Short mmCIF file of C-alpha atoms in Angstrom, two decimals:
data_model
loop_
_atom_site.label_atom_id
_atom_site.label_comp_id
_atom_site.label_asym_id
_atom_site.label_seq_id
_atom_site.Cartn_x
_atom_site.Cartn_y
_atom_site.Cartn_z
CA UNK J 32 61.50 36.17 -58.75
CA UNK J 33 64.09 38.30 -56.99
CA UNK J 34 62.62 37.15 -53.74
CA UNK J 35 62.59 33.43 -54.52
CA UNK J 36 66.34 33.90 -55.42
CA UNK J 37 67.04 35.91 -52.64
CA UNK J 38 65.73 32.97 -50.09
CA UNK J 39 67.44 30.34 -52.56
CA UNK J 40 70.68 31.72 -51.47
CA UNK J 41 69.92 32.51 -47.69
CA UNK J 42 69.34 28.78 -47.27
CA UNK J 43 72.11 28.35 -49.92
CA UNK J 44 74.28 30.27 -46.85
CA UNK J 45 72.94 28.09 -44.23
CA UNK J 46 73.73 24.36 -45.78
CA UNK J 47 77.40 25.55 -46.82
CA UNK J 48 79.76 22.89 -46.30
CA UNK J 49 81.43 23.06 -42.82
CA UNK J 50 85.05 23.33 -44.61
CA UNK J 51 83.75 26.50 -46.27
CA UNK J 52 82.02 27.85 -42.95
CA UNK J 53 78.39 26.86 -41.88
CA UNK J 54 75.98 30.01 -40.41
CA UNK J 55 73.09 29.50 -38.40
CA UNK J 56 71.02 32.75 -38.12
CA UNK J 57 67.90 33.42 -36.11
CA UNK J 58 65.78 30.47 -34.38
CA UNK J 59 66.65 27.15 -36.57
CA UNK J 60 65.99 23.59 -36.25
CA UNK J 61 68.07 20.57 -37.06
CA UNK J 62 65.89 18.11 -37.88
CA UNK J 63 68.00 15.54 -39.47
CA UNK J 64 71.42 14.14 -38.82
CA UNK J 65 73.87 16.96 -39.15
CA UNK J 66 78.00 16.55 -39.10
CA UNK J 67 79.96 19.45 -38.46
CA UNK J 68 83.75 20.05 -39.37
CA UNK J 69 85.16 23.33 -39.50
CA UNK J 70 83.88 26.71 -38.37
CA UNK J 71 80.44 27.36 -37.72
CA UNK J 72 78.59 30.32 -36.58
CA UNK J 73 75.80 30.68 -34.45
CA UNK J 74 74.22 34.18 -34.53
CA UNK J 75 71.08 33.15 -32.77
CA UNK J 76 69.58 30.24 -31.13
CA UNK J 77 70.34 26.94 -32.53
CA UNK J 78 68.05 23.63 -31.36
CA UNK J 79 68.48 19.94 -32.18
CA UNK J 80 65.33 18.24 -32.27
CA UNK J 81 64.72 14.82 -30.56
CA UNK J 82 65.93 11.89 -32.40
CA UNK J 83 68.10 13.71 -34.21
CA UNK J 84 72.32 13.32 -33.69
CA UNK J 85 74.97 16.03 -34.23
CA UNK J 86 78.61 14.79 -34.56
CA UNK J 87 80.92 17.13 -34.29
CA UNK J 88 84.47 16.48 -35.63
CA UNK J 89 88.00 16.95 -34.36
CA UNK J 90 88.76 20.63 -34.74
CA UNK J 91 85.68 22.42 -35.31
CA UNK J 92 85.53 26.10 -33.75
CA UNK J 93 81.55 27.05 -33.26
CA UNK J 94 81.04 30.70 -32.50
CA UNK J 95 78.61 32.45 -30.71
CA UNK J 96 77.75 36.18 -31.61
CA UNK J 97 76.84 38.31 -28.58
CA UNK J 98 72.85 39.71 -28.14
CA UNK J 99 71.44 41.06 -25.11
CA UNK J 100 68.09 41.96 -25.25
CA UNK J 101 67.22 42.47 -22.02
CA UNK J 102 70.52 44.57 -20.99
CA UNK J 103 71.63 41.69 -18.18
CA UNK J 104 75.03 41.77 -19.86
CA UNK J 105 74.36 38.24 -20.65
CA UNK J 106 74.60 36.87 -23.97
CA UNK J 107 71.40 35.20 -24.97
CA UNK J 108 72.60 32.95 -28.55
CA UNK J 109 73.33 29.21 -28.04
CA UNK J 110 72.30 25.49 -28.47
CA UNK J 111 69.19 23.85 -27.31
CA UNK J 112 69.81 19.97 -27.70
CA UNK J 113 67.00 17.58 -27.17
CA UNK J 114 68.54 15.13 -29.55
CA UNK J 115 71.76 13.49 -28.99
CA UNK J 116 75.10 15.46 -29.26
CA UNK J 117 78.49 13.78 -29.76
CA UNK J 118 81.60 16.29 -29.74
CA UNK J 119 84.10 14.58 -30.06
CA UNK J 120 88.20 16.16 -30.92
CA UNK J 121 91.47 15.16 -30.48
CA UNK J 122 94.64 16.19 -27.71
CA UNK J 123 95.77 18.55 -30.87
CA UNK J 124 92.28 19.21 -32.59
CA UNK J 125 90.21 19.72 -29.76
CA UNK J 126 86.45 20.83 -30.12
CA UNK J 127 86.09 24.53 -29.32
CA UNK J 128 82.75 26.41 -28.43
CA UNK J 129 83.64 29.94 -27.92
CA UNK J 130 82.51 33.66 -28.49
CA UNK J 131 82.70 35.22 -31.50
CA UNK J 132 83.40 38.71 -30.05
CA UNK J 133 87.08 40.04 -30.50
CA UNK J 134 87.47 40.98 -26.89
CA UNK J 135 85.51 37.69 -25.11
CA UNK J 136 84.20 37.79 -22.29
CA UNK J 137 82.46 36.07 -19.18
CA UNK J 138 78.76 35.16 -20.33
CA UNK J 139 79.17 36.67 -23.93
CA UNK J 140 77.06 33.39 -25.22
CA UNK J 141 74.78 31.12 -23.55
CA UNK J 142 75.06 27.79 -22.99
CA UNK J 143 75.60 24.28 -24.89
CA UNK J 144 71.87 23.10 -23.26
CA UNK J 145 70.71 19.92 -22.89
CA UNK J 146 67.03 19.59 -21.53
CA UNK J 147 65.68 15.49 -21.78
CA UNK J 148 68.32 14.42 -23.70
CA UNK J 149 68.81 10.94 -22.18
CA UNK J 150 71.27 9.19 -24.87
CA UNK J 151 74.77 8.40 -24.53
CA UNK J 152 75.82 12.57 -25.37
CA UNK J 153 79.41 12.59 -25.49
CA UNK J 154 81.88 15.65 -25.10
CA UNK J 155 85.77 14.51 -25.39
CA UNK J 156 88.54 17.11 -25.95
CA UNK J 157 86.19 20.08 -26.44
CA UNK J 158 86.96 22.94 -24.82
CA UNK J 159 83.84 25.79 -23.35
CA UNK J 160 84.67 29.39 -23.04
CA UNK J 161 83.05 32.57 -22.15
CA UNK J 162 80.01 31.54 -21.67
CA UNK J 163 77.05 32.26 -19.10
CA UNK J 164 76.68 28.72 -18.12
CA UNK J 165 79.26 26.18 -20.50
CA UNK J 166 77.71 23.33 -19.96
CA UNK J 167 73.55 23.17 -18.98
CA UNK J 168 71.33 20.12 -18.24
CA UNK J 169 67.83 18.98 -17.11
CA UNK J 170 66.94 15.55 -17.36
CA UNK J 171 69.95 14.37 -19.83
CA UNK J 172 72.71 11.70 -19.66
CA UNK J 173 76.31 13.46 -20.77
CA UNK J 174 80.01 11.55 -20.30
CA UNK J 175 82.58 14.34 -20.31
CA UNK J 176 86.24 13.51 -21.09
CA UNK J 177 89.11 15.26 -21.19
CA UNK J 178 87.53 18.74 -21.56
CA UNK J 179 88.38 22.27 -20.39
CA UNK J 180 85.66 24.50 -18.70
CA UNK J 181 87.45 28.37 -18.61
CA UNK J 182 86.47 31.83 -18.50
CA UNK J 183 82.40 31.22 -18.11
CA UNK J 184 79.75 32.30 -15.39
CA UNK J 185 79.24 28.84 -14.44
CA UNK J 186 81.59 26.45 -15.82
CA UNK J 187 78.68 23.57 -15.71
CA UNK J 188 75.03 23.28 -14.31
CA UNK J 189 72.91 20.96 -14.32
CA UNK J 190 69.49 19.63 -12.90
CA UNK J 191 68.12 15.85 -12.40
CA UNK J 192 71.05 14.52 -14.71
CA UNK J 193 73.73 11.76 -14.72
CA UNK J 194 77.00 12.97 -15.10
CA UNK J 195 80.66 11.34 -15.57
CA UNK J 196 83.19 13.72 -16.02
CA UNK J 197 86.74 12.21 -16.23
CA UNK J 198 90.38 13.82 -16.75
CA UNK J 199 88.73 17.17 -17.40
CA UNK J 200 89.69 20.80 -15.80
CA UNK J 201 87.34 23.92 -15.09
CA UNK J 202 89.07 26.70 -14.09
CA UNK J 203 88.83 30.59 -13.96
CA UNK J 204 85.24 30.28 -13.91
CA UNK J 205 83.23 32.24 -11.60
CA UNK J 206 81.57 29.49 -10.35
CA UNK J 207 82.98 26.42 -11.06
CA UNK J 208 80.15 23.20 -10.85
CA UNK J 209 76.82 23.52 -9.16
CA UNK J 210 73.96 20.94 -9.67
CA UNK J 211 71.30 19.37 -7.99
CA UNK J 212 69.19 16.12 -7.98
CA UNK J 213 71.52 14.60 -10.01
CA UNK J 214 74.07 11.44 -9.74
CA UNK J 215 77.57 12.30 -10.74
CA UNK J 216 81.15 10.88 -10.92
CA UNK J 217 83.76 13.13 -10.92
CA UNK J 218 87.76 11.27 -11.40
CA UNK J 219 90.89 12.59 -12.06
CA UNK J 220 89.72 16.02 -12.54
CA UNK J 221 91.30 19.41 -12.04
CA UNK J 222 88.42 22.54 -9.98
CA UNK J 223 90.52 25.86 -9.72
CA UNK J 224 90.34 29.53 -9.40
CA UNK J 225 86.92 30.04 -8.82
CA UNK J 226 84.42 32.02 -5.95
CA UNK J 227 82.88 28.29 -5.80
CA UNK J 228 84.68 25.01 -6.65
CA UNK J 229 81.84 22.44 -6.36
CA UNK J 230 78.64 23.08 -5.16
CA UNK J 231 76.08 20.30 -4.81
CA UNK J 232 72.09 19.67 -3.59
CA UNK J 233 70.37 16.49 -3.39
CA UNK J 234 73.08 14.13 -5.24
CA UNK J 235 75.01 11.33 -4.62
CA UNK J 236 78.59 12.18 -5.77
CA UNK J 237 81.59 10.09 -6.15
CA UNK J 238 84.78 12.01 -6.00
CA UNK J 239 88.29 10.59 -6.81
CA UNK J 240 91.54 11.62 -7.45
CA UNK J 241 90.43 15.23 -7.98
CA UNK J 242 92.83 18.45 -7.34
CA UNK J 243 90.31 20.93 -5.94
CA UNK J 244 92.10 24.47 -5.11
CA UNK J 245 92.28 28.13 -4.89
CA UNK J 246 88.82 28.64 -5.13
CA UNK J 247 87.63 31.35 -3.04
CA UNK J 248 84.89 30.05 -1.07
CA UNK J 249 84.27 26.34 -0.66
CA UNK J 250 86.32 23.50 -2.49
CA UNK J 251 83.60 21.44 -2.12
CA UNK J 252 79.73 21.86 -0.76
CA UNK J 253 77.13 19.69 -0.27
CA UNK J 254 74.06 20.05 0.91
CA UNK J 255 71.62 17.07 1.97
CA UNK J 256 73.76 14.61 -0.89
CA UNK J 257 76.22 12.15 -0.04
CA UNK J 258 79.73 11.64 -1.02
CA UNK J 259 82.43 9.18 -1.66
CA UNK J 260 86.01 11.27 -1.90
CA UNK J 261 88.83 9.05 -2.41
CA UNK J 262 92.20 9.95 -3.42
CA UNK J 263 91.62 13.38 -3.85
CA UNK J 264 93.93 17.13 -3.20
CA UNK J 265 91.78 19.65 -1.75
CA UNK J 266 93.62 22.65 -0.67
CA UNK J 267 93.98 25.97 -0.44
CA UNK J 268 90.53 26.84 -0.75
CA UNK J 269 89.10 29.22 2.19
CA UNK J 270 86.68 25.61 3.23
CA UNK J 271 88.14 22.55 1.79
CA UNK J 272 84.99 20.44 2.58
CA UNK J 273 81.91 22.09 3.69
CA UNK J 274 79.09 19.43 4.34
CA UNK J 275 75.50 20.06 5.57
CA UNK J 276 72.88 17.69 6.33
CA UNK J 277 74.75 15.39 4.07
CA UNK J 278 76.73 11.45 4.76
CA UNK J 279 80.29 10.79 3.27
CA UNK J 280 82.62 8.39 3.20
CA UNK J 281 85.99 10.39 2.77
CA UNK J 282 89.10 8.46 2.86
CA UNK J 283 92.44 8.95 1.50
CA UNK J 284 92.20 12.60 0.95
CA UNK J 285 95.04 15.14 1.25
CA UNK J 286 92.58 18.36 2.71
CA UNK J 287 95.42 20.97 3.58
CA UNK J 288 96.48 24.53 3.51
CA UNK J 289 92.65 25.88 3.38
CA UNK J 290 92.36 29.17 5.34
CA UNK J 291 89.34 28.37 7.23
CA UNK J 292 88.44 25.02 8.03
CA UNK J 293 89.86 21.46 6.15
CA UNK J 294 86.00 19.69 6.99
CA UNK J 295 83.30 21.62 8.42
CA UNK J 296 80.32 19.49 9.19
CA UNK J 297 76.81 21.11 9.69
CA UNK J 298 74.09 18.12 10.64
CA UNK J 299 76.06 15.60 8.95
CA UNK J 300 77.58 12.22 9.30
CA UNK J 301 81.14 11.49 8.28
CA UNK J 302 83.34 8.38 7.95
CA UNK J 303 86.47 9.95 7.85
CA UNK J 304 89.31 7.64 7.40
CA UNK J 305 93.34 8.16 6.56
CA UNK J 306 92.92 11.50 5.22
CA UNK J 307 96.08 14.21 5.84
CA UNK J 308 94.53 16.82 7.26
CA UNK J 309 97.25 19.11 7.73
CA UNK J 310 97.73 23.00 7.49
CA UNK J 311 94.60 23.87 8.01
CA UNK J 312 93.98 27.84 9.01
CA UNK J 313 91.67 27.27 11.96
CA UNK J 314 91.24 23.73 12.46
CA UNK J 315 91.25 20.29 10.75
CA UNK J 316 87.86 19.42 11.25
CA UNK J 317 85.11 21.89 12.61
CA UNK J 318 82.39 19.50 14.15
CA UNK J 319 78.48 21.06 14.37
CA UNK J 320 75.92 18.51 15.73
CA UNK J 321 77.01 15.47 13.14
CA UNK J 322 77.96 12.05 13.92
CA UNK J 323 80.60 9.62 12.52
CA UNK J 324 84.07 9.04 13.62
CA UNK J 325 87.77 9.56 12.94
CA UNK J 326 90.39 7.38 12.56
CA UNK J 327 93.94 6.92 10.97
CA UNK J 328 94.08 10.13 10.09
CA UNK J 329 96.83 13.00 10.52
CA UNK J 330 95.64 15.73 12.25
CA UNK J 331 98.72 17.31 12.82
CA UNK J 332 99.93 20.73 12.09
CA UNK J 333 96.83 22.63 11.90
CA UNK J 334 96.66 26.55 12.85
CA UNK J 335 94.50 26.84 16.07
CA UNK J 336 93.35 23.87 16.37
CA UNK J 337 93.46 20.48 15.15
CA UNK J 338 89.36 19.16 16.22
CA UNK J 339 86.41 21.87 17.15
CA UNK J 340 83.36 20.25 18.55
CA UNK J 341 80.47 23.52 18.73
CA UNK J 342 77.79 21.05 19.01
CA UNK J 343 75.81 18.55 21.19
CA UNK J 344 76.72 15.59 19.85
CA UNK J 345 80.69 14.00 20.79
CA UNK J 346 82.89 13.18 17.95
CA UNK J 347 84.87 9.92 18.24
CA UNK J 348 88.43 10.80 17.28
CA UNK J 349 90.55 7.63 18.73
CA UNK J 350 93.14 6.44 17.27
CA UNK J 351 94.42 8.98 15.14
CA UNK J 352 98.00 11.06 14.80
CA UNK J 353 98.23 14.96 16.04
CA UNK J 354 101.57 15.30 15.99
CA UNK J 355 101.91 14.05 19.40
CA UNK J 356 100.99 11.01 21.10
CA UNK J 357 100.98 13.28 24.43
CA UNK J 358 97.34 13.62 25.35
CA UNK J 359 97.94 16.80 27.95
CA UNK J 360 99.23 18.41 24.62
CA UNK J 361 96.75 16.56 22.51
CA UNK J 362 94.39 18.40 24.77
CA UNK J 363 95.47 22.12 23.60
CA UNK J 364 94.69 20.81 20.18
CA UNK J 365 90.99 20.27 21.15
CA UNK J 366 88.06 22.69 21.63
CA UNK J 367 85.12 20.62 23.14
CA UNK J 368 83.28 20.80 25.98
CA UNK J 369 85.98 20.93 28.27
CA UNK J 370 86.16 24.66 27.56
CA UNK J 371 82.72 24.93 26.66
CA UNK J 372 80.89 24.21 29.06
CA UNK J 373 77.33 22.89 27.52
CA UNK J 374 78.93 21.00 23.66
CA UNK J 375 79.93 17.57 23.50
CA UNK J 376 82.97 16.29 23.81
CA UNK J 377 86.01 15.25 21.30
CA UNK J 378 87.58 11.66 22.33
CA UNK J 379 91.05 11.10 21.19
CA UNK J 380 92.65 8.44 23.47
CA UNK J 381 94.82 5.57 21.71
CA UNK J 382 96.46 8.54 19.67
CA UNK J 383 99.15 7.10 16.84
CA UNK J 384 102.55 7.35 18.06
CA UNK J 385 103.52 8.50 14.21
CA UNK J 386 101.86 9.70 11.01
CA UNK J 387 99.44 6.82 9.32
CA UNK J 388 100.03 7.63 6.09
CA UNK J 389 102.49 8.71 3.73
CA UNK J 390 100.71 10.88 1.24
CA UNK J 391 102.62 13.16 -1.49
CA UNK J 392 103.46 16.71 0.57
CA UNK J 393 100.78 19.19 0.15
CA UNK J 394 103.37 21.82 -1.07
#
């Protein structure tokens, strides 16, 4: 009898109301619709099973405790969603998945996972933090709006997914976004303070009006994807744009104040078109065996050089401004094969007598 009781009230425990706290303990199940509001507590691993919706209400905290079996470091507690998840808070009551440890920390929880959840999952105003990955996908659909991505290993990650991420920040993450196979739209978003901004395989990613800065590495990397960045602030990363074997469209971008290179192109083929590529370290654009052209752009104000071509393959830069229209001192802006003997050259006759754009100062 004392038994019975004693598993009356565990369960008792478990179905609180969310007001009064809700506890999930161990490996559970939700197997029906659930609606949180409130605090909850996850002190194991938590799954929602297909079919099945959780609706999570404007200021709900859910807590993660910290195990590590294994002695990685890494906390191993966290959600497993194969149903449908919709998280939705307010400006002022924003969502919150966090650690329940009193001194947080990078990767004290696991992840909010989402592995062939293909419905309309919605995150708006939630905010992930301290955890080893934030946000995890294979094979799901999410729409993330207005959310916060801070203090994690990976802010997001995510495998053979469609993403839409809109008005939403991840900063101070060790790695910021990395994902591959996937199609995602990234717009009016803020990427900071991490080793890697964005880092991308085998997607086709829309970019616009995105600030993407002071991340240590690369603001943005692809690798055999392609790209549409419109609109966006890329600076003061060590690579603003890094592409390899990958196509992009790239127009209308301010790519300035990086320490290395604004665009470096591996293999790739680039439609680059008035962009202010200013301020750069060592060049504007760094040019390795790709194709494309250049035009309209500013080029002007760079630190050694404003175009390096270290491949076979010429690079079509008419038409554009370098702070000059002078092409003997255009010339000193160049490294081509006309110093090199062996790598292509960079063409920049018809050079703009003036800037072509008027974009907001980098500064």
């Amino acid at each position: 009898m004392k038994r019975v009781l004693f598993f009356a009230a565990l369960l008792l425990s478990w179905s609180l109301s969310a007001s009064a706290g809700t506890l999930y303990r161990g490996e559970q199940t939700l197997w029906q619709d659930t609606v949180w509001q409130g605090e909850v507590l996850i002190d194991g691993v938590l799954t929602i099973a297909p079919e099945v919706v959780l609706e999570i209400r404007p200021g709900t905290r859910i807590s993660f405790t910290f195990m590590d079996s294994n002695g990685d470091g890494v906390g191993e507690h966290e959600m497993f969603i194969q149903g449908r998840l919709h998280a939705v808070g307010t400006e002022d009551e924003p969502v919150v998945f966090t650690s329940a440890e009193s001194r947080p920390f990078s990767g004290a929880w696991g992840a909010i996972n989402m592995m062939m959840s293909e419905e309309d999952n919605v995150l708006a105003h939630c905010v992930l933090e301290y955890g080893y990955r934030g946000y995890h996908a294979h094979f799901s659909r999410v729409t993330l709006v207005d959310c916060e991505f801070r203090y994690n290993t990976r802010g997001l990650q995510f495998q053979e997914s469609t993403v839409t991420m809109k008005r939403s920040r991840v900063i101070d993450n060790f790695n910021g976004m990395q994902f591959r196979d996937s199609n995602v739209v990234i717009d009016q978003s803020f990427i900071s303070g991490s080793y890697w901004g964005l880092r991308c395989l085998y997607t086709d990613l829309r970019l616009t009006d995105c600030v993407i800065e002071k991340n240590a590495i690369n603001g943005v990397h692809l690798r055999d994807s392609t790209l549409l960045a419109e609109g966006n602030r890329i600076v003061g990363n060590r690579r603003g744009l890094y592409l390899q074997r990958s196509r992009a469209e790239v127009r209308g971008n301010q790519i300035g104040g990086n320490s290395e290179h604004g665009i470096f192109l591996e293999k790739s083929e680039l439609n680059g078109t008035h962009n202010r590529l200013t301020g750069n370290g060592r060049s504007g654009i760094r040019w390795l065996n790709s194709e494309g052209i250049l035009r309209a752009n500013d080029l002007s104000g760079n630190g050694t050089y404003a175009v390096i071509n270290d491949g076979n393959t010429p690079l079509d830069a008419t038409g554009n401004w370098w702070g000059t229209a002078d092409e003997s001192l255009i010339g000193g802006l160049v490294r081509d094969g006309s110093q090199r003997p062996g790598l292509a050259q960079v063409f920049y006759d018809e050079a703009l007598t003036a800037p072509p754009i008027r974009l907001p100062s980098l500064h």
